[in-house]
PDB file of C-alpha atoms in Angstrom:
ATOM      1  CA  UNK A1070      68.547 106.879  98.517  1.00  0.00           C
ATOM      2  CA  UNK A1071      69.626 105.991  94.990  1.00  0.00           C
ATOM      3  CA  UNK A1072      69.079 107.792  91.709  1.00  0.00           C
ATOM      4  CA  UNK A1073      69.719 106.651  88.123  1.00  0.00           C
ATOM      5  CA  UNK A1074      70.265 109.164  85.321  1.00  0.00           C
ATOM      6  CA  UNK A1075      71.290 108.803  81.678  1.00  0.00           C
ATOM      7  CA  UNK A1076      74.544 110.281  80.343  1.00  0.00           C
ATOM      8  CA  UNK A1077      72.911 113.379  78.825  1.00  0.00           C
ATOM      9  CA  UNK A1078      71.070 114.163  82.061  1.00  0.00           C
ATOM     10  CA  UNK A1079      74.303 113.657  84.024  1.00  0.00           C
ATOM     11  CA  UNK A1080      76.077 116.175  81.757  1.00  0.00           C
ATOM     12  CA  UNK A1081      73.288 118.707  82.200  1.00  0.00           C
ATOM     13  CA  UNK A1082      72.933 118.284  85.984  1.00  0.00           C
ATOM     14  CA  UNK A1083      76.509 117.406  86.963  1.00  0.00           C
ATOM     15  CA  UNK A1084      76.921 120.085  89.664  1.00  0.00           C
ATOM     16  CA  UNK A1085      73.639 119.100  91.310  1.00  0.00           C
ATOM     17  CA  UNK A1086      74.475 115.391  91.094  1.00  0.00           C
ATOM     18  CA  UNK A1087      77.896 115.980  92.652  1.00  0.00           C
ATOM     19  CA  UNK A1088      76.313 117.894  95.555  1.00  0.00           C
ATOM     20  CA  UNK A1089      73.849 115.049  96.098  1.00  0.00           C
ATOM     21  CA  UNK A1090      76.626 112.440  95.979  1.00  0.00           C
ATOM     22  CA  UNK A1091      78.689 114.509  98.402  1.00  0.00           C
ATOM     23  CA  UNK A1092      75.770 114.482 100.851  1.00  0.00           C
ATOM     24  CA  UNK A1093      75.721 110.669 100.766  1.00  0.00           C
ATOM     25  CA  UNK A1094      73.420 109.775  97.880  1.00  0.00           C
ATOM     26  CA  UNK A1095      74.558 107.150  95.377  1.00  0.00           C
ATOM     27  CA  UNK A1096      73.963 108.230  91.771  1.00  0.00           C
ATOM     28  CA  UNK A1097      74.068 105.695  88.923  1.00  0.00           C
ATOM     29  CA  UNK A1098      74.835 106.903  85.404  1.00  0.00           C
ATOM     30  CA  UNK A1099      73.421 104.698  82.652  1.00  0.00           C
ATOM     31  CA  UNK A1100      73.844 104.456  78.883  1.00  0.00           C
ATOM     32  CA  UNK A1101      71.028 102.780  76.966  1.00  0.00           C
ATOM     33  CA  UNK A1102      69.545 101.603  80.264  1.00  0.00           C
ATOM     34  CA  UNK A1103      72.778  99.875  81.395  1.00  0.00           C
ATOM     35  CA  UNK A1104      74.671 101.205  84.433  1.00  0.00           C
ATOM     36  CA  UNK A1105      78.150 102.396  83.473  1.00  0.00           C
ATOM     37  CA  UNK A1106      79.257 104.485  86.477  1.00  0.00           C
ATOM     38  CA  UNK A1107      78.407 105.465  90.029  1.00  0.00           C
ATOM     39  CA  UNK A1108      78.810 108.788  91.812  1.00  0.00           C
ATOM     40  CA  UNK A1109      79.175 108.371  95.543  1.00  0.00           C
ATOM     41  CA  UNK A1110      80.924 110.220  98.349  1.00  0.00           C
ATOM     42  CA  UNK A1111      84.627 109.579  98.768  1.00  0.00           C
ATOM     43  CA  UNK A1112      85.586 107.933 102.049  1.00  0.00           C
ATOM     44  CA  UNK A1113      88.611 109.585 103.650  1.00  0.00           C
ATOM     45  CA  UNK A1114      91.752 107.465 103.568  1.00  0.00           C
ATOM     46  CA  UNK A1115      92.677 106.543 107.139  1.00  0.00           C
ATOM     47  CA  UNK A1116      94.798 103.420 106.806  1.00  0.00           C
ATOM     48  CA  UNK A1117      97.696 103.140 109.208  1.00  0.00           C
ATOM     49  CA  UNK A1118     100.684 100.842 108.980  1.00  0.00           C
ATOM     50  CA  UNK A1119     102.484  98.910 111.660  1.00  0.00           C
ATOM     51  CA  UNK A1120     106.214  99.134 111.087  1.00  0.00           C
ATOM     52  CA  UNK A1121     106.815  95.412 111.780  1.00  0.00           C
ATOM     53  CA  UNK A1122     104.669  94.669 108.726  1.00  0.00           C
ATOM     54  CA  UNK A1123     107.055  96.641 106.506  1.00  0.00           C
ATOM     55  CA  UNK A1124     110.428  94.874 106.740  1.00  0.00           C
ATOM     56  CA  UNK A1125     113.386  96.645 105.224  1.00  0.00           C
ATOM     57  CA  UNK A1126     111.879 100.110 105.482  1.00  0.00           C
ATOM     58  CA  UNK A1127     113.480 102.465 107.958  1.00  0.00           C
ATOM     59  CA  UNK A1128     111.199 103.987 110.594  1.00  0.00           C
ATOM     60  CA  UNK A1129     110.190 107.601 110.191  1.00  0.00           C
ATOM     61  CA  UNK A1130     112.497 109.949 112.047  1.00  0.00           C
ATOM     62  CA  UNK A1131     111.287 113.379 113.059  1.00  0.00           C
ATOM     63  CA  UNK A1132     113.474 116.269 111.846  1.00  0.00           C
ATOM     64  CA  UNK A1133     113.901 117.440 115.430  1.00  0.00           C
ATOM     65  CA  UNK A1134     115.481 114.064 116.265  1.00  0.00           C
ATOM     66  CA  UNK A1135     118.032 114.543 113.487  1.00  0.00           C
ATOM     67  CA  UNK A1136     119.015 117.949 114.827  1.00  0.00           C
ATOM     68  CA  UNK A1137     119.198 116.915 118.476  1.00  0.00           C
ATOM     69  CA  UNK A1138     122.700 116.707 119.950  1.00  0.00           C
ATOM     70  CA  UNK A1139     124.193 113.231 120.351  1.00  0.00           C
ATOM     71  CA  UNK A1140     124.628 111.729 123.768  1.00  0.00           C
ATOM     72  CA  UNK A1141     128.154 110.778 124.773  1.00  0.00           C
ATOM     73  CA  UNK A1142     127.358 107.066 124.211  1.00  0.00           C
ATOM     74  CA  UNK A1143     125.883 107.760 120.754  1.00  0.00           C
ATOM     75  CA  UNK A1144     128.974 109.758 119.799  1.00  0.00           C
ATOM     76  CA  UNK A1145     131.312 106.955 120.923  1.00  0.00           C
ATOM     77  CA  UNK A1146     129.251 104.361 119.014  1.00  0.00           C
ATOM     78  CA  UNK A1147     129.293 106.524 115.903  1.00  0.00           C
ATOM     79  CA  UNK A1148     133.045 107.147 116.078  1.00  0.00           C
ATOM     80  CA  UNK A1149     133.742 103.425 116.577  1.00  0.00           C
ATOM     81  CA  UNK A1150     131.749 102.644 113.456  1.00  0.00           C
ATOM     82  CA  UNK A1151     133.792 105.107 111.368  1.00  0.00           C
ATOM     83  CA  UNK A1152     137.341 104.233 112.421  1.00  0.00           C
ATOM     84  CA  UNK A1153     138.276 103.282 108.829  1.00  0.00           C
ATOM     85  CA  UNK A1154     137.039 106.628 107.487  1.00  0.00           C
ATOM     86  CA  UNK A1155     140.183 108.557 106.398  1.00  0.00           C
ATOM     87  CA  UNK A1156     138.507 111.858 107.197  1.00  0.00           C
ATOM     88  CA  UNK A1157     137.778 110.664 110.744  1.00  0.00           C
ATOM     89  CA  UNK A1158     141.093 108.901 111.366  1.00  0.00           C
ATOM     90  CA  UNK A1159     143.184 110.252 114.250  1.00  0.00           C
ATOM     91  CA  UNK A1160     146.252 108.228 113.272  1.00  0.00           C
ATOM     92  CA  UNK A1161     149.339 110.032 112.047  1.00  0.00           C
ATOM     93  CA  UNK A1162     149.645 109.452 108.286  1.00  0.00           C
ATOM     94  CA  UNK A1163     153.324 110.322 107.944  1.00  0.00           C
TER      95      UNK A1163
END
């Protein structure tokens, strides 16, 4: 069902018109007989993204994954990648 009201009527009956729009009715607001706006129910946003479509953006990591202990292989890989880090160096600096 569709309803058209003028601006003054929309001001006066706004709460009622919003309830009607929320229940699925499309309300047109007109000025001087010309449609200027529509009230209609909002559709919930449900878009999902596939990560391959977003190059260069890191995947979402759950906080529990960040706090999980490293496996022995992960620790060795991480240490190999930081061998030039002076805070991680095991070489004698004397």
